[in-house]
PDB file of C-alpha atoms and ligand atoms in Angstrom:
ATOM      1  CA  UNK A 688     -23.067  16.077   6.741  1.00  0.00           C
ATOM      2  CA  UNK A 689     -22.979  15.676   2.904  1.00  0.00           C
ATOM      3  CA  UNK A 690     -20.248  14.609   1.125  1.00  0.00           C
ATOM      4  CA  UNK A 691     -17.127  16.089   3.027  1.00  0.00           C
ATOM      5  CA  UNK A 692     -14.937  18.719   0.635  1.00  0.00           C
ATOM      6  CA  UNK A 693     -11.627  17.663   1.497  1.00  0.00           C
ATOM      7  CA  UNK A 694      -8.601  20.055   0.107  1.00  0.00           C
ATOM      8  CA  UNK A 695      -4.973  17.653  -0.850  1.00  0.00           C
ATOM      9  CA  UNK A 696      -2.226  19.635  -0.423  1.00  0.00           C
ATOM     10  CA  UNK A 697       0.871  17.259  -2.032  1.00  0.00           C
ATOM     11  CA  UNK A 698       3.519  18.247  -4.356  1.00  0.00           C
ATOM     12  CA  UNK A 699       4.269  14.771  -4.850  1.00  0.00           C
ATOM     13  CA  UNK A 700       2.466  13.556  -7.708  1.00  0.00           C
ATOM     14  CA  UNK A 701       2.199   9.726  -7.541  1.00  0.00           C
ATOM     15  CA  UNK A 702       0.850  10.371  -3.205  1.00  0.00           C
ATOM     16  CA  UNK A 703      -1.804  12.974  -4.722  1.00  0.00           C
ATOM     17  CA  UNK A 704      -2.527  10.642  -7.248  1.00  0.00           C
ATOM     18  CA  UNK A 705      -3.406   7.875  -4.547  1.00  0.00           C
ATOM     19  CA  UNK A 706      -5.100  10.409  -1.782  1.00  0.00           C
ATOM     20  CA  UNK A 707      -7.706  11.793  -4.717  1.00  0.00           C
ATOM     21  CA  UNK A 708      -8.240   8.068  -6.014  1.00  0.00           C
ATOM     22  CA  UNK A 709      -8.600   6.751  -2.183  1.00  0.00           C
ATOM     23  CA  UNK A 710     -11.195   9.941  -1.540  1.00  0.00           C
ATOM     24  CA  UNK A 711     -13.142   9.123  -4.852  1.00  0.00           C
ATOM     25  CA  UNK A 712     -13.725   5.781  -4.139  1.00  0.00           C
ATOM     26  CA  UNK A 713     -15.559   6.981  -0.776  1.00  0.00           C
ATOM     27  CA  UNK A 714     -17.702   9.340  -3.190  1.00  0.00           C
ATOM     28  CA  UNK A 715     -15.699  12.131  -1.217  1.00  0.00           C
ATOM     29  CA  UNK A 716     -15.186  15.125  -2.782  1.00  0.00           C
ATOM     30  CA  UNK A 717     -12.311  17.194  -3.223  1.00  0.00           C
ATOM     31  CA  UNK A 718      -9.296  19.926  -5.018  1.00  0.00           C
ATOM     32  CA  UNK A 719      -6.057  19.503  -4.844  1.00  0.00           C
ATOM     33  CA  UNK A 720      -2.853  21.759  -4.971  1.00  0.00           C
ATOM     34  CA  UNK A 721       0.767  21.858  -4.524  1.00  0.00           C
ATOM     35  CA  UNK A 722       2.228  24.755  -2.740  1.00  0.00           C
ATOM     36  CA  UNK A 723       1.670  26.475   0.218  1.00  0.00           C
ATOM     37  CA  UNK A 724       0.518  29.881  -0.755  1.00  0.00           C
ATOM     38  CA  UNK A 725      -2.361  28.283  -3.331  1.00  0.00           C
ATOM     39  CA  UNK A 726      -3.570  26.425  -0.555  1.00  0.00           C
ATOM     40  CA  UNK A 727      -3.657  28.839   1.940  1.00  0.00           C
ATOM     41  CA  UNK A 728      -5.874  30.640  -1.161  1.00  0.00           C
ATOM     42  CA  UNK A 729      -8.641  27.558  -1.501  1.00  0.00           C
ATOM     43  CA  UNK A 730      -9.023  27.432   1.573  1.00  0.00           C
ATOM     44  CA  UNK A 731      -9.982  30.698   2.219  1.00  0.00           C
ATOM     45  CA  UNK A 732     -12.288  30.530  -0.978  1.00  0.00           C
ATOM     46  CA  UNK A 733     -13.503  26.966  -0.699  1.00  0.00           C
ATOM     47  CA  UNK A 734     -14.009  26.590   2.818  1.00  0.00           C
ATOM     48  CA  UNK A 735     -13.449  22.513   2.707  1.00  0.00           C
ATOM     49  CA  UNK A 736     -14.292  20.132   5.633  1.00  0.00           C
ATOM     50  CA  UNK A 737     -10.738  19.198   5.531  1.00  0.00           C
ATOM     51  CA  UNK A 738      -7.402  19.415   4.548  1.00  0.00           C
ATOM     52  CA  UNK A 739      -4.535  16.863   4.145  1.00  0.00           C
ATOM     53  CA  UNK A 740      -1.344  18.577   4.105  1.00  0.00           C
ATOM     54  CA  UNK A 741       2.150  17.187   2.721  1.00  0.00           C
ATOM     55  CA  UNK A 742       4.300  18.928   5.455  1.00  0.00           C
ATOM     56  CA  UNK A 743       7.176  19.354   2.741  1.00  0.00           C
ATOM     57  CA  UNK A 744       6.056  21.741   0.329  1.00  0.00           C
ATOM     58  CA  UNK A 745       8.191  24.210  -2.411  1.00  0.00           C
ATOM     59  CA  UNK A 746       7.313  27.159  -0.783  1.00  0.00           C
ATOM     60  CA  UNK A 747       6.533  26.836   2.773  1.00  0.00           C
ATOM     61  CA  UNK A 748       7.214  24.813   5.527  1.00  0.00           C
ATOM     62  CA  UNK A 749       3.561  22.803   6.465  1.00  0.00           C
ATOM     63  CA  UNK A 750       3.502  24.010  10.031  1.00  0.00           C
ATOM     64  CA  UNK A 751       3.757  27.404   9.066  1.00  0.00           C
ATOM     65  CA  UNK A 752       0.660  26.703   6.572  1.00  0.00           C
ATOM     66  CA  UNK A 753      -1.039  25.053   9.760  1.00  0.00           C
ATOM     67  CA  UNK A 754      -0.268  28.311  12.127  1.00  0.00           C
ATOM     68  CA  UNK A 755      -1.568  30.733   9.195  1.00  0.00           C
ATOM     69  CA  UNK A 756      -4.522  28.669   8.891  1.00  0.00           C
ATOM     70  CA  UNK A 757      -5.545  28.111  12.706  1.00  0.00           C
ATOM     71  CA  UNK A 758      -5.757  32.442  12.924  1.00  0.00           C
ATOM     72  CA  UNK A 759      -9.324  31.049  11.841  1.00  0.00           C
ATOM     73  CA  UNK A 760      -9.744  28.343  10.455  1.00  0.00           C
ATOM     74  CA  UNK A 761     -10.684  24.960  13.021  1.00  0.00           C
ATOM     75  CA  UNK A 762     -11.257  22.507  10.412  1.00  0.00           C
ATOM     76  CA  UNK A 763      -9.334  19.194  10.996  1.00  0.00           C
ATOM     77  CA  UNK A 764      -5.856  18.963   9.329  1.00  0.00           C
ATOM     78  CA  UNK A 765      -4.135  15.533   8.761  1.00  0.00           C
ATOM     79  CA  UNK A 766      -0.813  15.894   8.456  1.00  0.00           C
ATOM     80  CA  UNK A 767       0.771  13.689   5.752  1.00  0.00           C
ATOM     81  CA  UNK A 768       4.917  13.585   5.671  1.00  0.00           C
ATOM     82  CA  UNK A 769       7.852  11.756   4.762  1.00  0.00           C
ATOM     83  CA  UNK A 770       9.472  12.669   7.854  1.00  0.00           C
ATOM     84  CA  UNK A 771       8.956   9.945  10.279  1.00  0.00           C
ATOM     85  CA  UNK A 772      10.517  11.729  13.690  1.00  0.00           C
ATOM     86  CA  UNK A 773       8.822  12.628  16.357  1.00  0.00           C
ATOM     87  CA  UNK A 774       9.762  16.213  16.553  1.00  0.00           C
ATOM     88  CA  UNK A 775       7.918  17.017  13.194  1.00  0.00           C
ATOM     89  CA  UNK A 776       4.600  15.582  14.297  1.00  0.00           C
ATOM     90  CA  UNK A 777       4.731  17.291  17.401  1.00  0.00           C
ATOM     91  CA  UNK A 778       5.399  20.644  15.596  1.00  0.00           C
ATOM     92  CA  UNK A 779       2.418  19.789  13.735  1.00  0.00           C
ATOM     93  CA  UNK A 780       0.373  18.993  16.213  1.00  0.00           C
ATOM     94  CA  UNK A 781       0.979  21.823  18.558  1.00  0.00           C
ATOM     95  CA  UNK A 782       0.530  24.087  15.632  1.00  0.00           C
ATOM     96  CA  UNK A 783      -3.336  22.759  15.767  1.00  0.00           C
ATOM     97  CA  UNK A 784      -2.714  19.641  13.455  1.00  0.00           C
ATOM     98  CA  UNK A 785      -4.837  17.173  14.850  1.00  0.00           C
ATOM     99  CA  UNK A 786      -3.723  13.742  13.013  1.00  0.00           C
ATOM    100  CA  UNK A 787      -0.834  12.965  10.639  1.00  0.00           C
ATOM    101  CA  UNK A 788       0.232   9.734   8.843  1.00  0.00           C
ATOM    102  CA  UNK A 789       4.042   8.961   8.188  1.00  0.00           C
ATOM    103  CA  UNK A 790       4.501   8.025   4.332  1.00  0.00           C
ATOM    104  CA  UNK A 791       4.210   5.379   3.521  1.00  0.00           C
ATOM    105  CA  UNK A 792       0.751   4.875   4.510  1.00  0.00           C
ATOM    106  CA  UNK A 793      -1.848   2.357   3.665  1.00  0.00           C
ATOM    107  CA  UNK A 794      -5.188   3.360   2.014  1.00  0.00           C
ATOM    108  CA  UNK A 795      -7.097   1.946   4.701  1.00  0.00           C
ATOM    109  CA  UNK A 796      -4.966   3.868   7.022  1.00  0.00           C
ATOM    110  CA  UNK A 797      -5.774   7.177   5.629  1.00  0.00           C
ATOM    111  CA  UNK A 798      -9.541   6.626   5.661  1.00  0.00           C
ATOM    112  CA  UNK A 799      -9.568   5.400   9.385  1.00  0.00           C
ATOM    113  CA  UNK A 800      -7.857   8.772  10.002  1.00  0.00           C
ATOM    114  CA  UNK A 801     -10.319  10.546   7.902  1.00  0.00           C
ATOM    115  CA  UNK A 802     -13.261   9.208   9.568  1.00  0.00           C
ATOM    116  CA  UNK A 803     -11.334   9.997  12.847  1.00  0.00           C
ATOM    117  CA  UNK A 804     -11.318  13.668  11.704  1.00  0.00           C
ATOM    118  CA  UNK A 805     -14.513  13.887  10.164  1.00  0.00           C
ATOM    119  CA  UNK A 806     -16.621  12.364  13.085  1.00  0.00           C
ATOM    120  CA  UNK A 807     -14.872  14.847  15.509  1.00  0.00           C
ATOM    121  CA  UNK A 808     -17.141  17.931  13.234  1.00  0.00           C
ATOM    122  CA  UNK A 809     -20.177  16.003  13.204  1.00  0.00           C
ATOM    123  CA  UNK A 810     -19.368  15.449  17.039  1.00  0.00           C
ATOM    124  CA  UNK A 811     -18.798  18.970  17.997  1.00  0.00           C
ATOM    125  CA  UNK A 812     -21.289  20.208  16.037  1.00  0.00           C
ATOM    126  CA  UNK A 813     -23.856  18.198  17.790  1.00  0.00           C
ATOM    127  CA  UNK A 814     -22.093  19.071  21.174  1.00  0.00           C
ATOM    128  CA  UNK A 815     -23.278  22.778  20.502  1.00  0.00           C
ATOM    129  CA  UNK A 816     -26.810  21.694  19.813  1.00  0.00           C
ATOM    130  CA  UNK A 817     -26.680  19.808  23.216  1.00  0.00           C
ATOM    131  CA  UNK A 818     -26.497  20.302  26.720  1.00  0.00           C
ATOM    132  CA  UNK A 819     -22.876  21.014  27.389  1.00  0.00           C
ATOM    133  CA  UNK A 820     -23.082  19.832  30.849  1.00  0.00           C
ATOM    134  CA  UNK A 821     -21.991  16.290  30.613  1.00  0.00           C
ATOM    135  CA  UNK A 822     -19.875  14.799  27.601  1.00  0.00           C
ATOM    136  CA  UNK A 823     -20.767  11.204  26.434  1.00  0.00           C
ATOM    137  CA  UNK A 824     -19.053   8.917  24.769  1.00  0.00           C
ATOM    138  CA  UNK A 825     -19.685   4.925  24.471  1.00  0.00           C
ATOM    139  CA  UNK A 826     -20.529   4.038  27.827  1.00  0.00           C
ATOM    140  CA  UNK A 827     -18.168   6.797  29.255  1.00  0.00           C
ATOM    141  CA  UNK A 828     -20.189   9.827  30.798  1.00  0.00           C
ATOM    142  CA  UNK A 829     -18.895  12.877  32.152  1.00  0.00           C
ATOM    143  CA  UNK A 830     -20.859  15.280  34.215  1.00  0.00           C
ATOM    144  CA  UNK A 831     -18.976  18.253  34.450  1.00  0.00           C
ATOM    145  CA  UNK A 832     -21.577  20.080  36.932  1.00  0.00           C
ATOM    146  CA  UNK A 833     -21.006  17.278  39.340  1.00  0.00           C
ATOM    147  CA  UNK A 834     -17.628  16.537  38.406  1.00  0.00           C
ATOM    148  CA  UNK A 835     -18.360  13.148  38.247  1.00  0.00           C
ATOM    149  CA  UNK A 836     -17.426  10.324  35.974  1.00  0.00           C
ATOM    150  CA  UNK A 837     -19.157   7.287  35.015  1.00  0.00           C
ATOM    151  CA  UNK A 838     -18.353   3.919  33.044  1.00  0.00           C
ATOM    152  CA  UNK A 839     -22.634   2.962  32.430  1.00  0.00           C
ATOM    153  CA  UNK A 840     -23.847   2.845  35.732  1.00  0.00           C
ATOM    154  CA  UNK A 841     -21.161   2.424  37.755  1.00  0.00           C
ATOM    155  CA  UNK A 842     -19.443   6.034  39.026  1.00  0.00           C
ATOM    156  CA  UNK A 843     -15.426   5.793  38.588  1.00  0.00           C
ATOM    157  CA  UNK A 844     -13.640   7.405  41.287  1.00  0.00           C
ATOM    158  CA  UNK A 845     -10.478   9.861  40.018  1.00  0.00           C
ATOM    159  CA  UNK A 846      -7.897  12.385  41.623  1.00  0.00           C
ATOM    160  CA  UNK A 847      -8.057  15.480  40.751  1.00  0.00           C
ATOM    161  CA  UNK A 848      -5.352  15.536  38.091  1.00  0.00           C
ATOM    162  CA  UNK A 849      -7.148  12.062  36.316  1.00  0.00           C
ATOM    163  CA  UNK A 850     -10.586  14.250  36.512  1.00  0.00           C
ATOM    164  CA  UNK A 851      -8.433  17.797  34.776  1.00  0.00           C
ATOM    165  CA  UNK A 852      -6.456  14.904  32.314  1.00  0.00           C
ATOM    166  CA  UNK A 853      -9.927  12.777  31.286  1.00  0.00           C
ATOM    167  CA  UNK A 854     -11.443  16.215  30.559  1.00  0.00           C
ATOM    168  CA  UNK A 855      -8.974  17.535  28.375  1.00  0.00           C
ATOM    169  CA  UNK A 856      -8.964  14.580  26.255  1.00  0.00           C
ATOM    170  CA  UNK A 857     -12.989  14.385  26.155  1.00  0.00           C
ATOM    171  CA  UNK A 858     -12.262  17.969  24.872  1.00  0.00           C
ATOM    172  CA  UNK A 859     -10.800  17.265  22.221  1.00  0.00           C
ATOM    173  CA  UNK A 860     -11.501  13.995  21.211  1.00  0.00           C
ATOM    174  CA  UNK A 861     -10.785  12.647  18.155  1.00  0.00           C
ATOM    175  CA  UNK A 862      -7.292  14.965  18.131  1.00  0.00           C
ATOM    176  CA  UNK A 863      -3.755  13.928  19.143  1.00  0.00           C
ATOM    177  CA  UNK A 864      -2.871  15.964  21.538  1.00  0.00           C
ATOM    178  CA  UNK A 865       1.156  16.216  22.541  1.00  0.00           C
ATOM    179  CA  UNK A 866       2.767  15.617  25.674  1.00  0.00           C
ATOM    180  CA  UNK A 867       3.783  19.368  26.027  1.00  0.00           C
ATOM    181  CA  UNK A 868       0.114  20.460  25.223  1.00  0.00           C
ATOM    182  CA  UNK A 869      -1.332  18.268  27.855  1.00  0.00           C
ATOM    183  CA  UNK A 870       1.232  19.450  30.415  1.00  0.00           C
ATOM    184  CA  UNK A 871       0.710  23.222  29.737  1.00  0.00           C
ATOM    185  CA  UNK A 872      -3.017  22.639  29.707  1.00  0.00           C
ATOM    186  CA  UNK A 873      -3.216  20.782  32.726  1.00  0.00           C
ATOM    187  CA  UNK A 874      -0.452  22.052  35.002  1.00  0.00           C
ATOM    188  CA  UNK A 875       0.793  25.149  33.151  1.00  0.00           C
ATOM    189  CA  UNK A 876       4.299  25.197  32.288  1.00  0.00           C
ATOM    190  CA  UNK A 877       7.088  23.294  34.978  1.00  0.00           C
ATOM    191  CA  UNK A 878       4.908  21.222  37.685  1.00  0.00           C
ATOM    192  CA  UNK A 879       5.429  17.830  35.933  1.00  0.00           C
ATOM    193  CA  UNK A 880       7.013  16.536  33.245  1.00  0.00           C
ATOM    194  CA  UNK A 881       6.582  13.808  30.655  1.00  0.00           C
ATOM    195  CA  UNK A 882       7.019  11.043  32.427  1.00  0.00           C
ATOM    196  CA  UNK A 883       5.205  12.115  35.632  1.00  0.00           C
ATOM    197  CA  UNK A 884       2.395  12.260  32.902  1.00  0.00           C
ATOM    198  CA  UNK A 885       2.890   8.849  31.812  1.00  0.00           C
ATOM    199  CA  UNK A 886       1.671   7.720  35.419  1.00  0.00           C
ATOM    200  CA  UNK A 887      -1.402   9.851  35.699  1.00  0.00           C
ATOM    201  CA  UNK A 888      -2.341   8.563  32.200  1.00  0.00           C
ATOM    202  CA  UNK A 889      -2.105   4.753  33.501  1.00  0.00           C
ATOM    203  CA  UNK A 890      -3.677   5.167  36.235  1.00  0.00           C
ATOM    204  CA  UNK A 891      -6.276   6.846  34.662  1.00  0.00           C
ATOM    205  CA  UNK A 892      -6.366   4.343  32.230  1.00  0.00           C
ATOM    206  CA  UNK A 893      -6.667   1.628  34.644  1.00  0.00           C
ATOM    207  CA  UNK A 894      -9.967   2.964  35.965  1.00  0.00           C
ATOM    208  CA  UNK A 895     -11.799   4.036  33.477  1.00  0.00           C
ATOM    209  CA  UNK A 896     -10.740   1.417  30.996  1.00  0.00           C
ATOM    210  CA  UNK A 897     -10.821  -1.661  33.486  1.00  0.00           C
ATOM    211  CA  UNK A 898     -14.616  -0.893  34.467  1.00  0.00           C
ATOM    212  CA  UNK A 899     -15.798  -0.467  30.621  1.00  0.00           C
ATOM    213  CA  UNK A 900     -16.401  -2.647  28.454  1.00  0.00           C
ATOM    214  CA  UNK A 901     -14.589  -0.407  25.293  1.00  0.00           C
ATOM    215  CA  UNK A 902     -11.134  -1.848  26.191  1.00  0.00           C
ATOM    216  CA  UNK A 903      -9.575   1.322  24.316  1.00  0.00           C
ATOM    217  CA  UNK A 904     -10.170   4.846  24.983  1.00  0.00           C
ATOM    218  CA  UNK A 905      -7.145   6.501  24.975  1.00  0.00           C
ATOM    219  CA  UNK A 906      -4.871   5.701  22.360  1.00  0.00           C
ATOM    220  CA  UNK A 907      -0.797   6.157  22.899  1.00  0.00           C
ATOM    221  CA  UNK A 908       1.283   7.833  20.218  1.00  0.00           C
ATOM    222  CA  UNK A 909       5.261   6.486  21.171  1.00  0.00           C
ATOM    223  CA  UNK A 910       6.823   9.528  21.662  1.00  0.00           C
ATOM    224  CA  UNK A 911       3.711  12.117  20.482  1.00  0.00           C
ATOM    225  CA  UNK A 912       1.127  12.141  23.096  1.00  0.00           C
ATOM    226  CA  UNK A 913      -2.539  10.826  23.736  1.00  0.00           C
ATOM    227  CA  UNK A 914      -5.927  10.504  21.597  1.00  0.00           C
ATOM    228  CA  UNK A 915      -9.212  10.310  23.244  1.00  0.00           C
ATOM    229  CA  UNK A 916     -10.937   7.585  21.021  1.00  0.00           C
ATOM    230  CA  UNK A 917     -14.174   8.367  19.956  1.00  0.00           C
ATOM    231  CA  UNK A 918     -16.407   5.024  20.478  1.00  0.00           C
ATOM    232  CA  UNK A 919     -17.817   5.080  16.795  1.00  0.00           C
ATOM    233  CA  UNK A 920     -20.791   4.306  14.781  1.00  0.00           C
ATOM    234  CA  UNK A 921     -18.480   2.631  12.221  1.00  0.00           C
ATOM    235  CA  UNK A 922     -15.190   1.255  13.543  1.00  0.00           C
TER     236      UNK A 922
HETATM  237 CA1   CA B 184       6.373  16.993  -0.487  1.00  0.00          CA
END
């Protein structure tokens, strides 16, 4: 990829003023705007890699923004917000956010995230170009004809809801995905809830992470959900 086009969406002048100086210090390039309906507008005209969108905005609400742009849009969105509770990231993230940072943030934070983001294109955009039969990642292998996973050379053995959970994450990795997502996904609706998922997920965890030598996969978000890391050529 060339230098990503990222589109700022921030009403808040002094956090614009530190995204756009943060992205030009990478040599990333990007437009800004304020409300909801101009970006909505650029990014329909500009097509950008990526957005970062200020959740509080004059004129609309920043999941609404998200929903309007996910009609057809899949670029990653990092959510950026003041509000710290849970309930607002998930919103986000349901509505096909797939990172957010809680002001304040850290300037190192916000690249880490970008890089998060902007790997996952480059990733599924190689993914098309390859055989879609098996998913790799690090040392983690999935071959979906088989239904088989494997930490190098050694196969790991999981239940059928670890197999269903690992391949939802390898997915979408890169993303956050929420607790409600995962359970709809995976079970549809009522069959388990969140904290019959928190078992699956650690004894998932267990195997796959136990056997590798990546300690970390799959990230925890307190109170969000899970991230499939993606084992990276620069973190
Ligand atoms: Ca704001």
């Amino acid at each position: 990829m060339n230098k990503p086009f990222i589109l700022v969406v921030e009403d808040d002048k002094p956090i614009r003023k530190l995204i756009t100086t943060t992205l030009e210090t990478q040599g990333y390039k990007y437009h800004t705007t304020e409300t909801g309906e101009a970006s909505i507008l650029e990014a329909v005209s500009r097509r950008p890699d990526l957005m970062i969108l200020d959740l509080g905005l004059p004129d609309m609400d920043g999941v609404d923004i998200i929903k309007k742009l996910r009609e057809w849009s899949n670029m990653p969105i990092i959510v950026v917000s003041a509000r710290s509770e849970d309930r607002d990231k998930i919103d986000a993230l349901d509505a096909g956010a797939d990172d957010y940072l809680t002001k304040p943030f850290s300037v190192e934070e916000l690249l880490a995230r970008l890089r998060v983001s902007l790997r996952r294109i480059r990733f599924n955009s190689d993914k098309i170009l390859k055989d879609a039969s098996s998913f790799t990642n690090g040392n983690l292998k999935i071959d979906y004809a088989a239904g088989c996973v494997w930490i190098g050379e050694k196969e790991v053995h999981l239940t059928p809801s670890e197999y269903k959970l690992l391949c939802l994450l390898a997915k979408h990795v890169g993303k956050v995905l929420t607790h409600n997502f995962i359970l709809h996904e995976i079970w549809g609706s009522h069959a388990y809830d969140i904290p019959a998922l928190r078992v699956f997920m650690a004894t998932l965890r267990k195997k796959i992470e136990k056997t590798s030598l990546q300690s970390k996969f799959i990230q925890t978000h307190i109170g969000v959900g899970y991230r499939m890391l993606q084992v990276g050529e620069d973190t």
